[in-house]
mmCIF file of C-alpha atoms in Angstrom:
data_model
loop_
_atom_site.group_PDB
_atom_site.id
_atom_site.type_symbol
_atom_site.label_atom_id
_atom_site.label_comp_id
_atom_site.label_asym_id
_atom_site.label_seq_id
_atom_site.Cartn_x
_atom_site.Cartn_y
_atom_site.Cartn_z
ATOM 1 C CA MET A 22 42.781 33.257 -4.035
ATOM 2 C CA SER A 23 42.732 29.523 -3.858
ATOM 3 C CA ASN A 24 42.209 26.993 -6.495
ATOM 4 C CA ALA A 25 38.829 26.269 -4.848
ATOM 5 C CA ARG A 26 37.610 29.992 -4.712
ATOM 6 C CA ILE A 27 38.540 30.514 -8.258
ATOM 7 C CA PHE A 28 36.815 27.227 -9.305
ATOM 8 C CA ALA A 29 33.771 28.110 -7.440
ATOM 9 C CA ASP A 30 33.726 31.888 -9.016
ATOM 10 C CA HIS A 31 33.694 30.065 -12.253
ATOM 11 C CA LEU A 32 30.798 27.761 -11.542
ATOM 12 C CA ALA A 33 28.760 30.810 -10.260
ATOM 13 C CA ASP A 34 29.638 32.479 -13.552
ATOM 14 C CA LEU A 35 28.359 29.552 -15.514
ATOM 15 C CA LEU A 36 25.313 29.458 -13.450
ATOM 16 C CA ARG A 37 24.382 33.027 -14.002
ATOM 17 C CA TYR A 38 24.669 32.355 -17.693
ATOM 18 C CA GLU A 39 22.836 29.302 -17.644
ATOM 19 C CA ARG A 40 19.601 31.175 -15.847
ATOM 20 C CA ALA A 41 20.056 34.049 -18.183
ATOM 21 C CA ALA A 42 20.055 31.908 -21.175
ATOM 22 C CA MET A 43 16.951 30.198 -19.959
ATOM 23 C CA ALA A 44 15.063 33.355 -19.306
ATOM 24 C CA ASP A 45 16.190 34.534 -22.814
ATOM 25 C CA PHE A 46 15.041 31.355 -24.273
ATOM 26 C CA LEU A 47 11.626 31.703 -22.703
ATOM 27 C CA VAL A 48 11.069 35.287 -23.888
ATOM 28 C CA ALA A 49 12.023 34.193 -27.395
ATOM 29 C CA LEU A 50 9.802 30.912 -27.203
ATOM 30 C CA ALA A 51 6.929 33.170 -25.933
ATOM 31 C CA GLU A 52 7.369 35.107 -29.235
ATOM 32 C CA PHE A 53 7.709 32.084 -31.377
ATOM 33 C CA ASP A 54 4.310 30.730 -29.755
ATOM 34 C CA GLU A 55 2.484 33.820 -30.364
ATOM 35 C CA CYS A 56 2.567 33.970 -33.804
ATOM 36 C CA LYS A 57 2.313 30.005 -33.941
ATOM 37 C CA ALA A 58 5.634 29.941 -35.974
ATOM 38 C CA TRP A 59 5.309 26.195 -35.020
ATOM 39 C CA MET A 60 2.296 25.734 -37.166
ATOM 40 C CA GLU A 61 4.292 26.708 -40.413
ATOM 41 C CA LEU A 62 6.578 24.087 -39.444
ATOM 42 C CA GLY A 63 4.042 21.367 -39.281
ATOM 43 C CA TYR A 64 3.637 20.727 -35.760
ATOM 44 C CA SER A 65 -0.021 20.839 -33.984
ATOM 45 C CA SER A 66 1.515 22.500 -30.737
ATOM 46 C CA LEU A 67 4.168 24.118 -29.175
ATOM 47 C CA PHE A 68 4.707 21.172 -27.073
ATOM 48 C CA TYR A 69 5.061 18.913 -30.007
ATOM 49 C CA PHE A 70 7.619 21.324 -31.325
ATOM 50 C CA LEU A 71 9.936 21.483 -28.504
ATOM 51 C CA HIS A 72 9.546 17.681 -27.902
ATOM 52 C CA ARG A 73 9.901 16.680 -31.441
ATOM 53 C CA GLU A 74 12.276 19.509 -33.212
ATOM 54 C CA LEU A 75 14.510 20.554 -30.280
ATOM 55 C CA GLY A 76 14.515 17.116 -28.732
ATOM 56 C CA LEU A 77 13.716 17.914 -25.348
ATOM 57 C CA SER A 78 11.914 15.178 -23.208
ATOM 58 C CA LYS A 79 8.439 15.416 -22.498
ATOM 59 C CA GLY A 80 8.605 16.707 -18.979
ATOM 60 C CA ALA A 81 11.141 19.364 -20.151
ATOM 61 C CA ALA A 82 8.597 20.361 -22.931
ATOM 62 C CA HIS A 83 5.878 20.480 -20.528
ATOM 63 C CA TYR A 84 7.953 22.692 -18.003
ATOM 64 C CA ARG A 85 8.920 25.203 -20.991
ATOM 65 C CA LYS A 86 5.558 25.175 -22.644
ATOM 66 C CA THR A 87 3.863 26.121 -19.079
ATOM 67 C CA ALA A 88 6.578 28.392 -18.423
ATOM 68 C CA THR A 89 6.265 30.097 -21.774
ATOM 69 C CA ASP A 90 2.307 30.835 -21.268
ATOM 70 C CA LEU A 91 3.284 32.299 -17.965
ATOM 71 C CA VAL A 92 5.748 34.608 -19.877
ATOM 72 C CA GLN A 93 2.882 35.657 -22.223
ATOM 73 C CA GLY A 94 0.681 36.384 -19.358
ATOM 74 C CA PHE A 95 2.907 37.793 -16.777
ATOM 75 C CA PRO A 96 5.831 39.024 -18.293
ATOM 76 C CA GLU A 97 7.370 39.650 -14.631
ATOM 77 C CA ILE A 98 8.330 36.089 -13.730
ATOM 78 C CA VAL A 99 11.230 36.781 -16.475
ATOM 79 C CA GLU A 100 13.603 38.482 -14.005
ATOM 80 C CA PRO A 101 13.082 36.141 -11.134
ATOM 81 C CA LEU A 102 13.956 33.017 -13.490
ATOM 82 C CA ARG A 103 16.864 35.025 -14.841
ATOM 83 C CA ASP A 104 18.403 35.688 -11.203
ATOM 84 C CA GLY A 105 17.592 32.450 -9.896
ATOM 85 C CA ARG A 106 14.907 33.663 -7.517
ATOM 86 C CA LEU A 107 12.125 31.436 -9.472
ATOM 87 C CA CYS A 108 13.125 27.697 -10.430
ATOM 88 C CA ILE A 109 11.916 26.109 -13.741
ATOM 89 C CA THR A 110 10.780 23.200 -11.750
ATOM 90 C CA SER A 111 8.116 25.242 -9.573
ATOM 91 C CA ILE A 112 6.407 26.628 -12.877
ATOM 92 C CA VAL A 113 4.024 24.075 -13.145
ATOM 93 C CA GLN A 114 2.739 24.642 -9.525
ATOM 94 C CA LEU A 115 2.954 28.178 -10.072
ATOM 95 C CA ALA A 116 0.729 28.234 -13.197
ATOM 96 C CA LYS A 117 -2.091 26.632 -11.065
ATOM 97 C CA VAL A 118 -2.800 29.535 -8.793
ATOM 98 C CA LEU A 119 -1.235 32.586 -10.426
ATOM 99 C CA THR A 120 -3.841 35.119 -11.453
ATOM 100 C CA PRO A 121 -3.920 38.698 -12.599
ATOM 101 C CA GLU A 122 -5.701 39.782 -9.309
ATOM 102 C CA ASN A 123 -2.966 37.761 -7.151
ATOM 103 C CA ARG A 124 0.078 37.949 -8.987
ATOM 104 C CA TYR A 125 1.992 40.540 -6.879
ATOM 105 C CA GLU A 126 1.487 38.488 -3.619
ATOM 106 C CA THR A 127 1.384 35.114 -5.098
ATOM 107 C CA LEU A 128 4.753 35.115 -7.173
ATOM 108 C CA PRO A 129 7.098 35.882 -4.200
ATOM 109 C CA LYS A 130 5.606 32.801 -2.357
ATOM 110 C CA PHE A 131 7.607 30.531 -4.753
ATOM 111 C CA PHE A 132 10.585 32.120 -4.843
ATOM 112 C CA GLN A 133 13.573 30.108 -3.627
ATOM 113 C CA ARG A 134 11.200 27.287 -3.433
ATOM 114 C CA SER A 135 11.726 23.478 -4.555
ATOM 115 C CA ARG A 136 9.056 21.578 -6.663
ATOM 116 C CA ARG A 137 7.934 19.914 -3.620
ATOM 117 C CA GLU A 138 7.618 23.250 -1.436
ATOM 118 C CA SER A 139 5.895 24.517 -4.556
ATOM 119 C CA ILE A 140 3.371 21.824 -4.559
ATOM 120 C CA ALA A 141 2.780 22.627 -0.550
ATOM 121 C CA ILE A 142 2.420 26.351 -1.273
ATOM 122 C CA VAL A 143 -0.420 25.382 -4.001
ATOM 123 C CA ALA A 144 -2.311 23.112 -1.305
ATOM 124 C CA ALA A 145 -2.201 26.057 1.076
ATOM 125 C CA LEU A 146 -3.530 28.245 -1.333
ATOM 126 C CA GLN A 147 -5.958 25.815 -3.111
ATOM 127 C CA PRO A 148 -6.920 23.230 -0.473
ATOM 128 C CA ALA A 149 -8.544 20.186 -1.542
ATOM 129 C CA GLU A 150 -12.517 20.726 -1.166
ATOM 130 C CA VAL A 151 -12.840 16.959 -0.034
ATOM 131 C CA VAL A 152 -10.264 15.240 1.966
ATOM 132 C CA PRO A 153 -10.693 11.657 2.636
ATOM 133 C CA HIS A 154 -10.021 10.341 5.985
ATOM 134 C CA ARG A 155 -8.778 6.807 5.620
ATOM 135 C CA ASP A 156 -6.075 4.250 6.702
ATOM 136 C CA VAL A 157 -5.376 1.963 3.520
ATOM 137 C CA VAL A 158 -2.823 -0.734 3.183
ATOM 138 C CA THR A 159 -2.461 -2.151 -0.432
ATOM 139 C CA ALA A 160 0.043 -4.834 -1.592
ATOM 140 C CA LEU A 161 2.330 -3.893 -4.007
ATOM 141 C CA ARG A 162 2.309 -5.769 -7.336
ATOM 142 C CA ASP A 163 4.873 -6.528 -10.050
ATOM 143 C CA HIS A 164 6.365 -3.280 -11.344
ATOM 144 C CA PRO A 165 8.527 -2.769 -14.674
ATOM 145 C CA ALA A 166 11.129 -0.716 -13.002
ATOM 146 C CA PRO A 167 14.111 -2.709 -11.028
ATOM 147 C CA LEU A 168 13.082 -4.567 -8.144
ATOM 148 C CA PHE A 169 16.172 -4.992 -6.461
ATOM 149 C CA THR A 170 18.471 -2.843 -4.857
ATOM 150 C CA GLU A 171 21.312 -3.276 -2.364
ATOM 151 C CA ALA A 172 19.026 -1.527 0.310
ATOM 152 C CA SER A 173 16.255 -3.845 -0.229
ATOM 153 C CA ALA A 174 18.325 -6.735 -0.115
ATOM 154 C CA ALA A 175 19.447 -5.833 3.413
ATOM 155 C CA LEU A 176 16.151 -6.417 4.573
ATOM 156 C CA ASP A 177 14.615 -9.549 5.357
ATOM 157 C CA MET A 178 13.347 -11.208 2.327
ATOM 158 C CA ALA A 179 10.874 -13.307 4.043
ATOM 159 C CA VAL A 180 8.836 -10.303 4.994
ATOM 160 C CA GLN A 181 6.172 -9.261 2.104
ATOM 161 C CA PRO A 182 6.218 -5.351 1.422
ATOM 162 C CA VAL A 183 3.141 -3.466 1.047
ATOM 163 C CA GLU A 184 2.327 0.113 0.764
ATOM 164 C CA LEU A 185 0.613 2.241 3.618
ATOM 165 C CA ASN A 186 -1.355 5.103 2.698
ATOM 166 C CA VAL A 187 -2.513 7.177 5.256
ATOM 167 C CA SER A 188 -4.665 10.388 4.805
ATOM 168 C CA LEU A 189 -4.584 12.851 7.748
ATOM 169 C CA SER A 190 -8.058 14.476 7.767
ATOM 170 C CA THR A 191 -10.742 15.814 10.113
ATOM 171 C CA ASN A 192 -13.393 15.201 7.310
ATOM 172 C CA PRO A 193 -14.813 11.502 7.420
ATOM 173 C CA GLU A 194 -16.911 11.928 4.691
ATOM 174 C CA GLY A 195 -14.669 10.861 1.742
ATOM 175 C CA PRO A 196 -14.133 7.303 0.327
ATOM 176 C CA ASN A 197 -13.854 4.628 3.205
ATOM 177 C CA PRO A 198 -15.427 6.937 6.113
ATOM 178 C CA SER A 199 -15.236 4.188 8.250
ATOM 179 C CA GLY A 200 -11.703 4.441 8.483
ATOM 180 C CA THR A 201 -10.991 0.517 8.273
ATOM 181 C CA THR A 202 -7.700 -1.002 7.086
ATOM 182 C CA SER A 203 -7.572 -3.688 4.393
ATOM 183 C CA ALA A 204 -4.891 -5.546 3.026
ATOM 184 C CA THR A 205 -4.504 -8.283 0.277
ATOM 185 C CA GLN A 206 -1.931 -10.932 -0.354
ATOM 186 C CA ASP A 207 0.722 -10.340 -3.119
ATOM 187 C CA SER A 208 2.389 -13.416 -4.378
ATOM 188 C CA SER A 209 5.314 -11.478 -6.264
ATOM 189 C CA PRO A 210 8.480 -13.029 -4.935
ATOM 190 C CA ALA A 211 10.777 -9.821 -5.944
ATOM 191 C CA ARG A 212 10.947 -6.886 -3.461
ATOM 192 C CA PRO A 213 9.905 -3.553 -5.280
ATOM 193 C CA VAL A 214 12.043 -0.523 -4.234
ATOM 194 C CA ARG A 215 10.602 1.071 -1.427
ATOM 195 C CA ARG A 216 8.912 4.415 -2.002
ATOM 196 C CA ASP A 217 8.553 7.348 0.789
ATOM 197 C CA SER A 218 6.404 10.487 -0.414
ATOM 198 C CA ASP A 219 3.961 12.875 1.015
ATOM 199 C CA GLU A 220 1.025 14.879 -0.996
ATOM 200 C CA PRO A 221 -0.248 17.978 0.400
ATOM 201 C CA LEU A 222 -3.807 18.240 0.503
ATOM 202 C CA THR A 223 -4.278 21.637 2.398
ATOM 203 C CA GLU A 224 -2.190 23.929 4.436
ATOM 204 C CA GLU A 225 -2.308 21.694 7.303
ATOM 205 C CA LEU A 226 -2.995 18.203 5.929
ATOM 206 C CA SER A 227 -1.213 15.720 3.674
ATOM 207 C CA ARG A 228 -1.279 12.195 2.537
ATOM 208 C CA LEU A 229 1.450 10.050 3.408
ATOM 209 C CA HIS A 230 2.807 7.255 0.951
ATOM 210 C CA VAL A 231 5.152 5.069 2.538
ATOM 211 C CA THR A 232 6.265 1.437 1.438
ATOM 212 C CA VAL A 233 6.597 -0.912 4.652
ATOM 213 C CA SER A 234 7.208 -4.593 5.495
ATOM 214 C CA ARG A 235 4.298 -7.066 6.583
ATOM 215 C CA ARG A 236 6.640 -6.915 9.807
ATOM 216 C CA PHE A 237 5.965 -3.323 10.309
ATOM 217 C CA LEU A 238 2.166 -3.813 9.916
ATOM 218 C CA GLU A 239 2.378 -6.274 12.741
ATOM 219 C CA LYS A 240 4.340 -3.919 14.932
ATOM 220 C CA LEU A 241 1.844 -1.478 14.038
ATOM 221 C CA GLU A 242 -1.266 -3.332 14.834
ATOM 222 C CA ALA A 243 0.414 -4.434 18.173
ATOM 223 C CA ALA A 244 0.943 -0.771 18.721
ATOM 224 C CA ARG A 245 -2.557 0.123 18.412
ATOM 225 C CA VAL A 246 -3.720 -2.639 20.547
ATOM 226 C CA ALA A 247 -1.339 -1.494 23.269
ATOM 227 C CA LEU A 248 -2.824 2.079 23.279
ATOM 228 C CA SER A 249 -6.056 0.580 23.038
ATOM 229 C CA HIS A 250 -6.945 2.115 26.525
ATOM 230 C CA SER A 251 -5.409 5.418 26.313
ATOM 231 C CA GLN A 252 -6.374 5.859 22.720
ATOM 232 C CA PRO A 253 -9.573 3.874 21.984
ATOM 233 C CA GLY A 254 -10.165 3.579 17.917
ATOM 234 C CA GLY A 255 -6.699 5.331 17.347
ATOM 235 C CA SER A 256 -6.213 5.659 13.848
ATOM 236 C CA MET A 257 -2.825 4.907 12.083
ATOM 237 C CA GLU A 258 -1.587 8.545 12.545
ATOM 238 C CA ASP A 259 -2.514 8.468 16.095
ATOM 239 C CA VAL A 260 -0.002 5.687 16.814
ATOM 240 C CA LEU A 261 2.695 6.736 14.595
ATOM 241 C CA GLU A 262 2.488 10.451 16.132
ATOM 242 C CA THR A 263 2.884 8.657 19.694
ATOM 243 C CA GLY A 264 5.795 6.851 18.773
ATOM 244 C CA LEU A 265 7.483 9.711 17.111
ATOM 245 C CA ASP A 266 6.855 11.700 20.416
ATOM 246 C CA LEU A 267 8.524 8.900 22.268
ATOM 247 C CA VAL A 268 11.680 9.030 19.627
ATOM 248 C CA LEU A 269 11.835 12.746 19.952
ATOM 249 C CA GLU A 270 11.495 12.815 23.769
ATOM 250 C CA ARG A 271 14.365 10.517 23.849
ATOM 251 C CA GLN A 272 16.583 12.411 21.431
ATOM 252 C CA ALA A 273 15.835 15.542 23.857
ATOM 253 C CA LYS A 274 16.997 13.798 26.853
ATOM 254 C CA ARG A 275 20.467 12.692 25.193
ATOM 255 C CA LYS A 276 20.805 16.371 23.995
ATOM 256 C CA GLY A 277 19.909 17.423 27.739
ATOM 257 C CA LEU A 278 16.935 19.437 26.600
ATOM 258 C CA VAL A 279 14.451 18.236 29.295
ATOM 259 C CA GLU A 280 11.649 20.564 30.605
ATOM 260 C CA LYS A 281 12.844 20.410 34.035
ATOM 261 C CA PRO A 282 16.560 19.913 34.395
ATOM 262 C CA ARG A 283 18.142 18.622 37.241
ATOM 263 C CA LYS A 284 20.130 21.117 39.180
ATOM 264 C CA GLY A 285 23.000 18.912 39.831
ATOM 265 C CA THR A 286 26.188 19.918 40.975
ATOM 266 C CA PRO A 287 28.992 20.718 38.556
ATOM 267 C CA SER A 288 31.242 17.991 37.547
ATOM 268 C CA ALA A 289 34.627 17.810 39.192
ATOM 269 C CA ASN A 290 36.285 16.985 36.027
ATOM 270 C CA PRO A 291 36.146 19.889 33.774
ATOM 271 C CA ALA A 292 36.616 17.333 30.766
ATOM 272 C CA VAL A 293 33.323 15.929 31.456
ATOM 273 C CA LEU A 294 30.672 17.211 29.027
ATOM 274 C CA THR A 295 27.492 17.748 31.051
ATOM 275 C CA ALA A 296 23.913 17.779 30.332
ATOM 276 C CA ALA A 297 23.989 21.465 31.187
ATOM 277 C CA VAL A 298 26.572 22.170 28.755
ATOM 278 C CA LYS A 299 25.120 20.199 26.194
ATOM 279 C CA ARG A 300 21.570 22.015 26.770
ATOM 280 C CA ARG A 301 23.359 25.545 26.415
ATOM 281 C CA VAL A 302 25.284 24.756 23.248
ATOM 282 C CA TRP A 303 22.380 23.185 21.372
ATOM 283 C CA THR A 304 19.948 26.039 22.248
ATOM 284 C CA ARG A 305 22.609 28.511 21.364
ATOM 285 C CA ASP A 306 23.523 26.668 17.919
ATOM 286 C CA GLY A 307 19.885 26.009 16.987
ATOM 287 C CA GLY A 308 20.260 22.586 16.529
ATOM 288 C CA ARG A 309 22.574 23.010 13.255
ATOM 289 C CA CYS A 310 26.402 22.551 12.445
ATOM 290 C CA GLN A 311 28.473 25.472 13.103
ATOM 291 C CA TRP A 312 31.141 24.737 10.640
ATOM 292 C CA PRO A 313 31.986 28.023 8.621
ATOM 293 C CA VAL A 314 31.845 27.898 4.862
ATOM 294 C CA GLU A 315 34.440 29.848 2.839
ATOM 295 C CA SER A 316 31.742 32.282 1.025
ATOM 296 C CA GLY A 317 30.151 33.141 4.608
ATOM 297 C CA GLY A 318 27.592 31.494 6.981
ATOM 298 C CA ILE A 319 27.637 28.009 8.311
ATOM 299 C CA CYS A 320 27.111 24.501 7.322
ATOM 300 C CA GLY A 321 23.676 24.389 8.996
ATOM 301 C CA SER A 322 22.877 20.888 8.480
ATOM 302 C CA THR A 323 20.579 19.132 10.948
ATOM 303 C CA VAL A 324 21.391 15.665 10.448
ATOM 304 C CA ARG A 325 23.663 13.438 12.252
ATOM 305 C CA LEU A 326 25.074 16.518 14.635
ATOM 306 C CA GLU A 327 27.674 15.700 17.374
ATOM 307 C CA PHE A 328 29.056 17.957 20.075
ATOM 308 C CA ASP A 329 32.663 18.950 18.915
ATOM 309 C CA HIS A 330 35.519 20.562 21.210
ATOM 310 C CA GLN A 331 37.099 23.378 19.252
ATOM 311 C CA VAL A 332 40.107 22.658 21.369
ATOM 312 C CA PRO A 333 40.232 19.042 21.561
ATOM 313 C CA ARG A 334 39.890 17.452 24.815
ATOM 314 C CA ALA A 335 43.226 15.327 24.282
ATOM 315 C CA ARG A 336 45.217 18.895 23.890
ATOM 316 C CA GLY A 337 43.638 20.055 27.294
ATOM 317 C CA GLY A 338 40.147 21.650 25.930
ATOM 318 C CA LEU A 339 37.611 22.013 28.512
ATOM 319 C CA SER A 340 33.915 21.099 28.271
ATOM 320 C CA THR A 341 32.564 24.543 28.424
ATOM 321 C CA THR A 342 30.036 26.279 26.683
ATOM 322 C CA ASP A 343 32.617 28.436 24.826
ATOM 323 C CA ASN A 344 34.811 25.503 23.845
ATOM 324 C CA VAL A 345 31.831 23.208 22.652
ATOM 325 C CA ARG A 346 29.802 23.477 19.302
ATOM 326 C CA LEU A 347 27.594 21.434 17.191
ATOM 327 C CA LEU A 348 29.166 19.910 14.158
ATOM 328 C CA CYS A 349 27.585 17.303 11.848
ATOM 329 C CA ARG A 350 29.445 13.968 11.605
ATOM 330 C CA PHE A 351 31.439 14.827 8.540
ATOM 331 C CA HIS A 352 32.914 18.173 9.899
ATOM 332 C CA ASN A 353 33.321 16.889 12.979
ATOM 333 C CA ASP A 354 35.555 14.270 11.396
ATOM 334 C CA LEU A 355 37.340 16.723 9.430
ATOM 335 C CA ALA A 356 38.054 18.907 12.629
ATOM 336 C CA ALA A 357 39.465 15.813 14.226
ATOM 337 C CA ARG A 358 41.611 15.169 10.930
ATOM 338 C CA ARG A 359 43.150 19.063 10.868
ATOM 339 C CA ALA A 360 43.737 18.299 14.610
ATOM 340 C CA PHE A 361 45.510 15.064 14.508
ATOM 341 C CA GLY A 362 46.008 14.030 11.039
ATOM 342 C CA ASP A 363 44.502 11.608 8.639
ATOM 343 C CA GLU A 364 46.783 8.593 9.357
ATOM 344 C CA TRP A 365 45.839 8.777 13.053
ATOM 345 C CA MET A 366 42.198 9.104 12.670
ATOM 346 C CA ASP A 367 42.011 6.569 10.032
ATOM 347 C CA GLN A 368 42.417 4.147 12.582
ATOM 348 C CA PHE A 369 38.991 5.098 14.076
ATOM 349 C CA THR A 370 36.725 6.490 11.524
ATOM 350 C CA GLY A 371 38.369 5.377 8.005
ATOM 351 C CA ASN A 372 38.810 7.544 5.341
ATOM 352 C CA GLY A 373 36.644 10.641 4.973
ATOM 353 C CA ALA A 374 36.416 10.644 1.347
ATOM 354 C CA GLU A 375 35.026 7.174 1.317
ATOM 355 C CA GLU A 376 32.190 8.502 3.810
ATOM 356 C CA ILE A 377 31.354 11.229 1.361
ATOM 357 C CA ASN A 378 31.455 8.659 -1.766
ATOM 358 C CA ARG A 379 29.298 6.371 0.113
ATOM 359 C CA THR A 380 26.586 8.684 1.415
ATOM 360 C CA GLY A 381 26.669 11.104 -1.291
ATOM 361 C CA ARG A 382 27.106 13.986 0.922
ATOM 362 C CA GLY A 383 29.181 15.401 3.659
ATOM 363 C CA ALA A 384 26.395 15.970 6.357
#
């Protein structure tokens, strides 16, 4: 057994202990709260006991206080917490919708879900009653958080950042029903950190918050004007979706994924990777990296995918469906390094470890 497998098994054991300890902690905390033992210690609530006595941050205390309330009312959440199906970060969202009547059908919806995914589930189960339809542009103000990052420094400093809030809805009766766009000038010279986030409102609708430059807004308005004949009165969503359709269409063509592919003659050179082979490989691999992982399964990344020859073309490998697979850039580089060695590959791609350190991930 390799050292990596031994280390991984040890980490898996520690994770099981961590989950079991968390479940045991919450069960004990529920008993502690039920008899209001925190009151005897001089605290006004369980939250302040967790925050002041045990030294948890307010956020961590809030999660555990909410989980404790659920354990008291719904003890069936303990085992999912213990085995890892239910994450502590999704507890707050679960508490918003879990009832004695829906407990058996609702609880499994939150298994293996992140906090963001849990928010979306709540929005689907309890959609917002009034969803405003509006496009709003707001200039960003000074912020106490660090305002300068390497990423922001790389941008054009002459362009003033603003925050673009687009509410996607079919209900025009909310605030600003006319769907107008407003902007204010901000004299702050510093560039705030760019923020992208989405806020689920219903199962189908979300509000998108994205920090953009003034240059972006100028392009957005120019695009709106360009589409004024085909989409008169088009909203920001209409303009952006049209642009996204064009990007996805272009990418599909690059992968050979077109609705009516040409029936051209096969290439006389068997090393040439044709559109037909790309199309079959992409469909077969489901648009995911096929690199096998030691514990079973595949990498599965959908980011920065490339077509890889399992038997390299430099060694006579053919561009056939059987010999070509999808790999993310990191694993494609790793496959080449295993075939040709690090010294040779560093001439073209640099050191793979540096890539991991720079991006924080391999794919």
